[in-house]
């Protein structure tokens, strides 16, 4: 069965609010095991304008939404002791502010968070419990359709055992949209 997604957008004077829902069927088939599980997700997001600047946000909750939330940071499901699929609950959110300094320079500040409700008796303790990140950038557009940017990112991930690690990254980008 394909994944089904429905979305409704309510337009506001200063932007919009969207509500979306996902329904999907997870399947696992191998020698001796043939099981499936229904999964769902719900999401609310928005964009609000402040002059030329904007604030964007999203909050999502679901079970079996691993590949849709946090770039597959967590699995969709796990096999239980009876060889049946059990969907994994998770929720995540982000907020991002975009500021135009002038007609050639802009910046974004983005914060994100993901929390996963694993049954560690089934998943073990090496799977993601939570992850969070912060991004800040500066983008220069010397001519229309051309961007050069620098971004600093900090991220942290904790697994169910309590072990955690962080990532600090500085990256450069160049883009020409044609």
Backbone as ProteinMPNN parsed JSONL, in Angstrom:
{"seq_chain_A": "XXXXXXXXXXXXXXXXXXXXXXXXXXXXXXXXXXXXXXXXXXXXXXXXXXXXXXXXXXXXXXXXXXXXXXXXXXXXXXXXXXXXXXXXXXXXXXXXXXXXXXXXXXXXXXXXXXXXXXXXXXXXXXXXXXXXXXXXXXXXXXXXXXXXXXXXXXXXXXXXXXXXXXXXXXXXXXXXXX", "coords_chain_A": {"N_chain_A": [[0.843, -1.166, 0.0], [0.616, 2.213, -0.841], [2.082, 5.175, 0.704], [-0.079, 7.516, 2.164], [-0.816, 10.933, 2.05], [-2.293, 13.821, 3.322], [-3.089, 17.296, 3.147], [-3.844, 20.489, 4.471], [-4.084, 23.946, 3.907], [-4.252, 26.976, 5.546], [-4.646, 30.219, 4.748], [-3.177, 33.178, 5.974], [-3.173, 36.674, 6.907], [-0.532, 37.438, 7.225], [0.939, 35.233, 6.325], [0.82, 31.712, 6.532], [-0.803, 28.741, 7.855], [-0.351, 25.284, 8.082], [-1.783, 22.043, 8.11], [-1.14, 18.621, 8.273], [-1.459, 15.133, 7.473], [-0.386, 11.754, 7.702], [-0.721, 8.455, 6.576], [0.301, 5.154, 6.619], [1.481, 1.877, 5.616], [3.538, -0.414, 7.135], [5.766, -2.982, 6.256], [7.249, -6.183, 6.757], [9.032, -8.735, 5.47], [10.46, -11.857, 5.393], [12.303, -14.95, 5.401], [10.142, -17.032, 6.988], [8.944, -14.964, 8.441], [6.299, -12.738, 8.147], [4.9, -9.841, 8.343], [2.919, -6.92, 9.115], [2.193, -3.438, 9.811], [0.111, -0.733, 10.616], [0.737, 2.747, 10.335], [1.061, 6.196, 11.39], [1.14, 9.791, 11.064], [1.076, 13.182, 12.196], [1.143, 16.65, 11.472], [1.827, 20.077, 12.033], [2.395, 23.243, 10.716], [3.876, 26.458, 9.96], [4.186, 29.756, 8.484], [5.178, 33.021, 8.995], [5.138, 36.36, 8.176], [7.239, 39.179, 8.736], [7.423, 42.045, 7.766], [9.86, 42.05, 5.372], [11.16, 39.885, 6.42], [10.901, 36.532, 7.858], [9.289, 34.016, 9.907], [9.449, 30.598, 10.357], [8.011, 27.441, 11.184], [7.518, 24.123, 12.542], [5.808, 21.314, 13.864], [5.74, 17.91, 14.609], [4.208, 14.75, 15.124], [4.154, 11.225, 15.474], [3.77, 7.672, 14.777], [5.861, 5.209, 13.498], [7.055, 6.88, 11.646], [9.681, 7.221, 10.932], [11.384, 7.581, 8.532], [10.366, 9.916, 7.599], [10.789, 11.884, 9.44], [13.299, 13.804, 10.798], [15.26, 12.955, 8.98], [15.421, 10.119, 8.879], [16.573, 9.482, 11.352], [15.703, 7.836, 13.326], [14.361, 4.495, 13.508], [11.49, 3.176, 11.695], [9.969, 1.068, 12.778], [10.059, -1.865, 14.934], [10.771, -5.336, 15.392], [8.785, -7.306, 17.533], [8.78, -9.689, 20.312], [7.104, -11.667, 19.373], [7.492, -11.696, 16.679], [6.11, -9.663, 15.337], [5.522, -6.492, 13.837], [6.205, -3.48, 15.547], [5.346, -0.235, 15.659], [7.342, 2.711, 16.087], [7.079, 5.403, 18.267], [7.512, 8.932, 17.826], [8.47, 12.39, 18.062], [8.96, 15.667, 16.761], [10.321, 18.973, 16.224], [10.83, 22.2, 14.731], [12.115, 25.545, 14.493], [12.568, 28.488, 12.636], [14.139, 31.482, 11.753], [14.298, 33.95, 9.311], [16.259, 36.579, 8.218], [16.573, 39.534, 6.408], [19.27, 41.472, 5.729], [19.923, 43.415, 3.913], [19.361, 44.124, 0.402], [21.133, 42.283, -0.679], [22.246, 40.621, 1.273], [21.457, 38.062, 3.624], [20.318, 36.176, 6.504], [19.835, 33.132, 8.369], [18.468, 31.615, 11.25], [18.16, 28.62, 12.808], [16.564, 26.192, 14.818], [16.311, 22.855, 15.924], [14.63, 19.839, 17.08], [14.37, 16.441, 18.118], [12.663, 13.674, 19.476], [12.579, 10.324, 20.477], [10.63, 7.484, 21.215], [11.639, 4.729, 22.152], [11.31, 1.189, 22.637], [13.439, -0.198, 24.554], [13.953, -2.832, 25.203], [13.41, -4.137, 22.902], [14.704, -2.682, 20.846], [17.298, -2.321, 21.712], [20.109, -0.531, 23.167], [21.549, 1.135, 21.535], [20.294, 2.897, 19.844], [18.87, 6.001, 18.576], [17.863, 8.299, 21.022], [17.34, 11.016, 21.427], [17.786, 14.032, 19.529], [19.271, 17.129, 18.624], [19.68, 20.347, 17.083], [21.385, 23.344, 15.983], [21.54, 25.999, 13.717], [23.187, 28.59, 11.989], [23.488, 31.07, 9.536], [25.003, 33.003, 6.863], [24.211, 34.554, 3.944], [25.09, 35.604, 0.732], [23.971, 37.358, -2.074], [25.03, 38.242, -4.97], [24.058, 38.765, -7.534], [20.839, 38.311, -9.145], [19.546, 35.0, -8.699], [21.967, 33.851, -7.919], [23.834, 32.618, -5.233], [26.032, 32.791, -2.432], [27.226, 31.255, 0.449], [27.873, 30.92, 4.006], [27.738, 28.635, 6.668], [27.26, 27.852, 10.066], [27.003, 25.048, 12.112], [25.739, 23.308, 14.91], [25.252, 20.248, 16.481], [23.697, 17.683, 18.467], [23.479, 14.373, 19.635], [21.856, 11.816, 21.404], [21.975, 8.462, 22.483], [20.028, 5.585, 23.511], [21.483, 4.312, 25.551], [22.58, 6.332, 26.952], [24.927, 7.39, 26.102], [26.434, 10.037, 24.271], [27.044, 12.365, 21.596], [28.553, 15.09, 19.815], [28.408, 17.421, 17.085], [30.157, 19.727, 15.222], [30.107, 22.012, 12.639], [31.346, 23.853, 9.901], [30.387, 25.212, 6.938], [30.594, 25.95, 3.419], [28.753, 27.277, 0.718], [27.702, 27.418, -2.709], [25.502, 28.574, -5.152], [23.773, 28.501, -8.186], [20.823, 29.268, -9.639], [19.083, 28.122, -12.342]], "CA_chain_A": [[0.0, 0.0, 0.0], [1.433, 3.441, -0.839], [1.883, 6.13, 1.791], [-1.075, 8.535, 1.846], [-0.611, 12.197, 2.743], [-3.266, 14.879, 3.077], [-2.629, 18.556, 3.727], [-4.731, 21.64, 4.348], [-3.405, 25.21, 4.162], [-5.083, 28.137, 5.88], [-3.892, 31.445, 4.471], [-3.298, 34.258, 6.947], [-2.739, 37.965, 6.372], [0.929, 37.525, 7.268], [1.568, 33.948, 5.985], [-0.09, 30.57, 6.47], [-0.663, 27.603, 8.762], [-0.67, 24.039, 7.386], [-1.965, 20.815, 8.884], [-0.948, 17.483, 7.382], [-1.571, 13.805, 8.084], [0.23, 10.655, 6.963], [-1.12, 7.085, 6.924], [1.13, 4.239, 5.832], [1.564, 0.491, 6.058], [4.898, -0.926, 7.222], [5.812, -4.418, 5.99], [8.523, -6.887, 6.921], [8.907, -10.103, 4.955], [11.698, -12.608, 5.259], [12.034, -16.375, 5.607], [9.458, -17.359, 8.228], [8.269, -13.806, 9.047], [5.516, -11.909, 7.233], [4.107, -9.016, 9.249], [2.735, -5.521, 8.736], [1.683, -2.559, 10.867], [-0.322, 0.581, 10.152], [1.447, 3.835, 11.003], [0.474, 7.499, 11.09], [1.827, 10.986, 11.528], [0.368, 14.446, 12.043], [2.085, 17.751, 11.468], [1.313, 21.436, 11.922], [3.505, 24.133, 10.391], [3.454, 27.796, 9.601], [5.12, 30.797, 8.059], [4.638, 34.326, 9.367], [5.978, 37.428, 7.642], [7.485, 40.392, 9.508], [8.012, 42.847, 6.694], [10.538, 41.159, 4.422], [11.669, 38.746, 7.187], [9.854, 35.56, 8.176], [9.459, 32.974, 10.913], [8.872, 29.324, 9.91], [8.022, 26.462, 12.261], [6.798, 22.87, 12.307], [5.788, 20.316, 14.936], [5.263, 16.647, 14.051], [4.129, 13.589, 15.999], [3.654, 10.044, 14.775], [4.422, 6.386, 15.014], [6.245, 4.654, 12.21], [7.371, 7.998, 10.752], [11.138, 7.359, 10.938], [12.011, 8.154, 7.346], [9.786, 11.224, 7.347], [11.111, 12.823, 10.509], [14.707, 13.797, 11.195], [16.064, 12.262, 7.966], [15.563, 8.718, 9.269], [17.423, 9.366, 12.535], [15.165, 6.701, 14.078], [13.674, 3.506, 12.681], [10.027, 3.227, 11.632], [9.375, 0.018, 13.612], [10.956, -2.916, 15.413], [10.087, -6.618, 15.587], [8.628, -7.683, 18.938], [9.141, -11.084, 20.602], [6.23, -12.543, 18.582], [7.786, -11.416, 15.271], [5.175, -8.687, 14.783], [6.07, -5.139, 13.815], [5.714, -2.498, 16.505], [5.751, 1.1, 15.208], [8.038, 3.501, 17.094], [6.583, 6.773, 18.41], [8.501, 10.001, 17.882], [7.989, 13.727, 17.766], [10.023, 16.607, 16.467], [9.907, 20.338, 15.941], [11.875, 23.167, 14.409], [11.732, 26.939, 14.3], [13.603, 29.13, 11.837], [13.911, 32.888, 11.469], [15.102, 34.464, 8.186], [16.382, 38.028, 8.3], [17.245, 40.205, 5.294], [20.052, 42.62, 6.183], [19.68, 44.371, 2.823], [18.935, 43.386, -0.797], [22.136, 41.288, -1.083], [22.662, 39.791, 2.399], [20.413, 37.532, 4.5], [20.746, 35.16, 7.461], [18.829, 32.249, 8.954], [18.767, 30.961, 12.516], [17.243, 27.483, 12.873], [16.718, 25.263, 15.934], [15.518, 21.643, 15.718], [14.653, 18.858, 18.165], [13.712, 15.159, 17.844], [12.592, 12.757, 20.62], [12.112, 9.01, 20.04], [10.166, 6.649, 22.325], [12.023, 3.355, 21.833], [11.2, 0.107, 23.614], [14.827, -0.651, 24.522], [14.016, -4.297, 25.251], [13.338, -4.599, 21.512], [15.637, -1.966, 19.974], [18.642, -2.224, 22.274], [20.428, 0.801, 23.685], [22.387, 1.87, 20.584], [19.452, 3.669, 18.922], [18.688, 7.401, 18.943], [16.857, 8.694, 22.016], [16.989, 12.385, 21.066], [18.778, 14.782, 18.752], [18.949, 18.542, 18.501], [20.666, 21.074, 16.288], [21.261, 24.785, 15.787], [22.221, 26.43, 12.494], [23.152, 30.017, 11.697], [24.219, 31.275, 8.298], [25.047, 34.305, 6.202], [24.151, 34.286, 2.503], [25.302, 36.771, -0.12], [23.42, 37.21, -3.431], [25.572, 39.379, -5.725], [23.151, 38.982, -8.669], [19.698, 37.385, -9.025], [19.724, 33.564, -8.928], [23.282, 33.378, -7.486], [24.037, 32.732, -3.79], [27.215, 32.266, -1.766], [26.886, 31.261, 1.859], [28.609, 30.238, 5.063], [26.833, 28.2, 7.729], [27.798, 27.172, 11.239], [26.014, 24.13, 12.661], [26.066, 22.516, 16.081], [24.232, 19.219, 16.689], [23.957, 16.756, 19.558], [22.642, 13.167, 19.563], [21.993, 10.908, 22.536], [21.381, 7.153, 22.268], [19.312, 5.068, 24.683], [22.417, 3.931, 26.619], [23.038, 7.544, 27.614], [26.082, 7.925, 25.381], [26.058, 11.086, 23.335], [28.123, 12.973, 20.843], [28.133, 16.318, 19.16], [28.969, 17.716, 15.771], [30.299, 21.133, 14.894], [30.476, 22.043, 11.221], [31.325, 25.102, 9.159], [30.352, 24.837, 5.525], [30.457, 26.98, 2.408], [27.92, 26.84, -0.399], [27.545, 28.29, -3.873], [24.34, 28.093, -5.901], [23.236, 29.284, -9.298], [19.524, 28.701, -10.015], [18.743, 28.439, -13.729]], "C_chain_A": [[0.896, 1.24, 0.0], [1.159, 4.293, 0.391], [0.885, 7.184, 1.322], [-0.832, 9.766, 2.701], [-1.72, 13.154, 2.338], [-2.808, 16.138, 3.767], [-3.666, 19.641, 3.481], [-3.945, 22.887, 4.712], [-4.428, 26.294, 4.437], [-4.233, 29.381, 5.67], [-4.213, 32.489, 5.528], [-2.871, 35.565, 6.288], [-1.219, 38.058, 6.273], [1.63, 36.212, 6.921], [0.549, 32.839, 5.873], [0.153, 29.628, 7.638], [-1.106, 26.377, 7.983], [-0.844, 22.914, 8.394], [-1.863, 19.661, 7.896], [-1.067, 16.187, 8.168], [-0.98, 12.776, 7.133], [-0.34, 9.347, 7.483], [-0.307, 6.17, 6.024], [1.105, 2.841, 6.431], [3.025, 0.068, 6.013], [4.845, -2.43, 7.036], [7.203, -4.956, 6.254], [8.296, -8.327, 6.488], [10.29, -10.693, 4.785], [11.339, -14.074, 5.498], [11.393, -16.599, 6.977], [8.738, -16.2, 8.908], [7.577, -13.007, 7.955], [4.553, -11.098, 8.084], [3.968, -7.608, 8.7], [2.106, -4.76, 9.892], [1.254, -1.242, 10.227], [0.395, 1.642, 10.986], [0.812, 5.155, 10.589], [1.392, 8.614, 11.573], [0.931, 12.194, 11.331], [1.378, 15.575, 12.194], [1.341, 19.069, 11.334], [2.517, 22.342, 11.686], [2.972, 25.509, 10.03], [4.59, 28.669, 9.138], [4.44, 32.133, 8.342], [5.625, 35.397, 8.926], [6.058, 38.593, 8.631], [8.197, 41.35, 8.572], [8.592, 41.898, 5.668], [11.031, 39.881, 5.107], [10.54, 37.765, 7.472], [10.29, 34.585, 9.255], [8.745, 31.734, 10.398], [9.001, 28.323, 11.045], [7.249, 25.215, 11.85], [6.894, 22.003, 13.548], [5.132, 19.063, 14.37], [5.256, 15.572, 15.124], [3.642, 12.417, 15.161], [4.295, 8.78, 15.284], [4.676, 5.767, 13.655], [6.592, 5.729, 11.191], [8.875, 8.216, 10.584], [11.727, 8.019, 9.721], [11.476, 9.537, 7.01], [10.224, 12.284, 8.343], [12.584, 12.707, 10.869], [15.6, 13.013, 10.259], [16.41, 10.829, 8.375], [16.554, 8.534, 10.422], [16.989, 8.192, 13.396], [14.464, 5.754, 13.108], [12.167, 3.73, 12.7], [9.396, 2.278, 12.651], [10.457, -0.962, 14.039], [10.132, -4.195, 15.544], [9.977, -6.916, 17.079], [8.942, -9.166, 19.106], [8.275, -12.084, 19.838], [6.409, -12.368, 17.089], [6.713, -10.569, 14.592], [5.844, -7.317, 14.815], [5.406, -4.278, 14.88], [6.253, -1.141, 16.068], [6.338, 1.884, 16.376], [7.497, 4.93, 17.081], [7.748, 7.752, 18.415], [7.831, 11.34, 17.606], [9.185, 14.638, 17.552], [9.463, 17.979, 16.157], [11.114, 21.142, 15.484], [11.258, 24.555, 14.34], [12.893, 27.618, 13.591], [13.209, 30.577, 11.547], [14.843, 33.314, 10.349], [15.064, 35.983, 8.233], [17.144, 38.56, 7.089], [17.953, 41.444, 5.838], [19.928, 43.771, 5.186], [19.332, 43.547, 1.583], [19.941, 42.33, -1.251], [22.522, 40.305, 0.022], [21.456, 39.344, 3.222], [21.018, 36.457, 5.413], [19.551, 34.336, 7.905], [19.364, 31.718, 10.272], [17.718, 29.869, 12.679], [17.598, 26.595, 14.058], [15.809, 24.068, 15.688], [15.682, 20.664, 16.864], [13.875, 17.617, 17.738], [13.777, 14.299, 19.098], [11.952, 11.463, 20.144], [11.773, 8.17, 21.262], [10.414, 5.177, 21.973], [11.67, 2.405, 22.976], [12.568, -0.566, 23.606], [14.972, -2.16, 24.677], [13.978, -4.875, 23.844], [14.413, -3.957, 20.628], [17.08, -2.059, 20.434], [18.911, -0.785, 22.674], [21.294, 1.624, 22.739], [21.601, 2.724, 19.609], [19.221, 5.079, 19.471], [17.554, 7.588, 19.94], [16.382, 10.114, 21.719], [18.139, 13.013, 20.289], [18.314, 16.23, 18.682], [20.037, 19.239, 17.708], [20.339, 22.558, 16.255], [22.104, 25.156, 14.572], [22.115, 27.951, 12.406], [23.989, 30.232, 10.433], [24.192, 32.729, 7.856], [25.153, 34.019, 4.712], [24.237, 35.604, 1.744], [24.789, 36.457, -1.517], [23.886, 38.388, -4.274], [24.704, 39.764, -6.93], [21.97, 38.029, -8.497], [20.077, 35.953, -9.417], [21.098, 33.03, -8.519], [23.45, 33.667, -5.994], [25.38, 32.138, -3.395], [26.933, 32.332, -0.278], [27.884, 30.533, 2.735], [27.596, 29.851, 6.126], [27.631, 27.519, 8.826], [26.682, 26.312, 11.808], [26.591, 23.445, 13.893], [24.925, 21.519, 16.27], [24.683, 18.289, 17.804], [22.979, 15.588, 19.419], [22.934, 12.314, 20.783], [21.31, 9.597, 22.179], [20.806, 6.642, 23.587], [20.227, 4.65, 25.828], [22.859, 5.131, 27.449], [24.266, 8.145, 26.962], [25.604, 9.008, 24.424], [27.296, 11.625, 22.642], [27.611, 14.235, 20.196], [28.913, 16.517, 17.871], [29.026, 19.226, 15.633], [30.793, 21.205, 13.458], [30.382, 23.476, 10.704], [31.345, 24.715, 7.697], [30.155, 26.065, 4.653], [29.579, 26.437, 1.298], [27.931, 27.894, -1.501], [26.413, 27.704, -4.698], [24.007, 29.063, -7.018], [21.954, 28.586, -9.738], [19.204, 29.11, -11.454], [17.515, 27.747, -14.171]], "O_chain_A": [[1.849, 1.303, 0.777], [0.123, 4.146, 1.04], [0.994, 7.688, 0.204], [-0.664, 9.669, 3.917], [-2.046, 13.281, 1.158], [-2.21, 16.081, 4.841], [-4.283, 19.701, 2.417], [-3.219, 22.897, 5.706], [-5.356, 26.502, 3.656], [-3.217, 29.568, 6.34], [-5.365, 32.661, 5.925], [-2.266, 35.548, 5.216], [-0.684, 38.678, 5.353], [2.822, 36.081, 7.199], [-0.471, 32.993, 5.202], [1.175, 29.705, 8.318], [-2.126, 26.417, 7.294], [-0.139, 22.847, 9.401], [-2.436, 19.717, 6.808], [-0.811, 16.148, 9.371], [-1.066, 12.916, 5.913], [-0.435, 9.147, 8.694], [-0.233, 6.381, 4.813], [0.754, 2.65, 7.595], [3.677, 0.178, 4.974], [3.971, -3.091, 7.597], [8.205, -4.283, 6.011], [7.476, -9.043, 7.064], [11.165, -10.122, 4.134], [10.181, -14.391, 5.769], [12.031, -16.379, 8.006], [7.992, -16.422, 9.861], [8.196, -12.643, 6.955], [3.511, -11.603, 8.501], [4.799, -7.155, 7.913], [1.561, -5.35, 10.825], [1.969, -0.7, 9.383], [0.627, 1.461, 12.181], [0.117, 5.233, 9.576], [2.294, 8.398, 12.382], [0.12, 12.229, 10.405], [2.344, 15.464, 12.949], [0.349, 19.165, 10.611], [3.534, 22.226, 12.369], [1.773, 25.695, 9.822], [5.768, 28.384, 9.356], [3.283, 32.348, 7.978], [6.807, 35.342, 9.266], [5.071, 38.944, 9.277], [9.423, 41.452, 8.584], [7.887, 41.033, 5.149], [11.294, 38.889, 4.427], [9.365, 38.111, 7.348], [11.479, 34.36, 9.485], [7.569, 31.799, 10.039], [9.983, 28.346, 11.787], [6.432, 25.248, 10.929], [7.933, 21.959, 14.207], [4.086, 19.144, 13.726], [6.178, 15.485, 15.935], [2.825, 12.584, 14.254], [5.221, 8.8, 16.095], [3.818, 5.797, 12.773], [6.438, 5.51, 9.99], [9.298, 9.284, 10.141], [12.517, 8.952, 9.864], [12.08, 10.255, 6.213], [10.039, 13.475, 8.093], [13.059, 11.623, 11.209], [16.607, 12.455, 10.697], [17.55, 10.389, 8.231], [17.287, 7.546, 10.462], [17.802, 7.612, 14.116], [14.03, 6.158, 12.029], [11.633, 4.384, 13.596], [8.416, 2.627, 13.309], [11.598, -0.904, 13.581], [8.926, -4.135, 15.78], [10.96, -6.795, 17.811], [9.33, -9.829, 18.144], [8.675, -13.237, 19.672], [5.581, -12.832, 16.307], [6.44, -10.743, 13.405], [6.635, -7.022, 15.711], [4.193, -4.344, 15.083], [7.462, -0.909, 16.097], [5.892, 1.743, 17.515], [7.457, 5.584, 16.04], [8.825, 7.456, 18.933], [6.764, 11.406, 16.996], [10.27, 14.412, 18.088], [8.277, 18.128, 15.865], [12.258, 20.817, 15.8], [10.052, 24.715, 14.154], [14.057, 27.362, 13.9], [12.079, 30.853, 11.144], [16.048, 33.072, 10.42], [13.997, 36.596, 8.28], [18.238, 38.086, 6.784], [17.306, 42.359, 6.348], [19.839, 44.939, 5.566], [19.033, 42.36, 1.715], [19.621, 41.542, -2.141], [23.077, 39.247, -0.274], [20.549, 40.132, 3.489], [22.082, 35.907, 5.13], [18.406, 34.781, 7.827], [20.549, 31.411, 10.402], [16.52, 30.154, 12.688], [18.767, 26.28, 14.284], [14.659, 24.24, 15.287], [16.712, 20.639, 17.537], [12.843, 17.724, 17.076], [14.833, 14.201, 19.722], [10.911, 11.485, 19.488], [12.53, 8.141, 22.232], [9.499, 4.473, 21.547], [11.729, 2.784, 24.145], [12.837, -1.411, 22.752], [16.01, -2.717, 24.318], [14.462, -5.984, 23.616], [14.972, -4.623, 19.756], [17.996, -1.892, 19.628], [18.045, 0.078, 22.536], [21.733, 2.713, 23.109], [22.168, 3.23, 18.641], [19.357, 5.32, 20.67], [16.44, 7.106, 19.737], [15.184, 10.395, 21.751], [19.29, 12.587, 20.379], [17.116, 16.514, 18.68], [21.178, 18.779, 17.663], [19.2, 22.975, 16.464], [23.232, 24.689, 14.417], [21.071, 28.526, 12.715], [25.063, 29.648, 10.281], [23.463, 33.559, 8.4], [26.07, 33.329, 4.267], [23.556, 36.577, 2.065], [25.125, 35.418, -2.087], [23.224, 39.425, -4.302], [24.625, 40.935, -7.299], [22.084, 37.037, -7.777], [20.84, 35.739, -10.359], [21.377, 31.853, -8.75], [23.242, 34.792, -5.539], [25.813, 31.123, -3.941], [26.452, 33.352, 0.215], [28.629, 29.663, 2.284], [26.703, 30.631, 6.454], [28.539, 26.729, 8.569], [25.554, 26.776, 11.973], [27.758, 23.057, 13.923], [23.756, 21.903, 16.225], [25.877, 18.125, 18.056], [21.801, 15.786, 19.123], [24.089, 12.109, 21.156], [20.203, 9.598, 21.639], [21.071, 7.205, 24.649], [19.788, 4.635, 26.978], [23.443, 4.971, 28.521], [24.613, 9.293, 27.238], [24.522, 8.916, 23.845], [28.43, 11.372, 23.049], [26.406, 14.435, 20.042], [29.928, 15.869, 17.616], [28.045, 19.918, 15.902], [31.769, 20.55, 13.094], [29.452, 24.21, 11.036], [32.224, 23.972, 7.261], [29.619, 27.082, 5.093], [29.655, 25.252, 0.973], [28.138, 29.083, -1.258], [26.359, 26.495, -4.924], [23.966, 30.278, -6.824], [21.994, 27.432, -10.165], [19.07, 30.297, -11.752], [17.094, 27.909, -15.316]]}, "name": "protein", "num_of_chains": 1, "seq": "XXXXXXXXXXXXXXXXXXXXXXXXXXXXXXXXXXXXXXXXXXXXXXXXXXXXXXXXXXXXXXXXXXXXXXXXXXXXXXXXXXXXXXXXXXXXXXXXXXXXXXXXXXXXXXXXXXXXXXXXXXXXXXXXXXXXXXXXXXXXXXXXXXXXXXXXXXXXXXXXXXXXXXXXXXXXXXXXXX"}
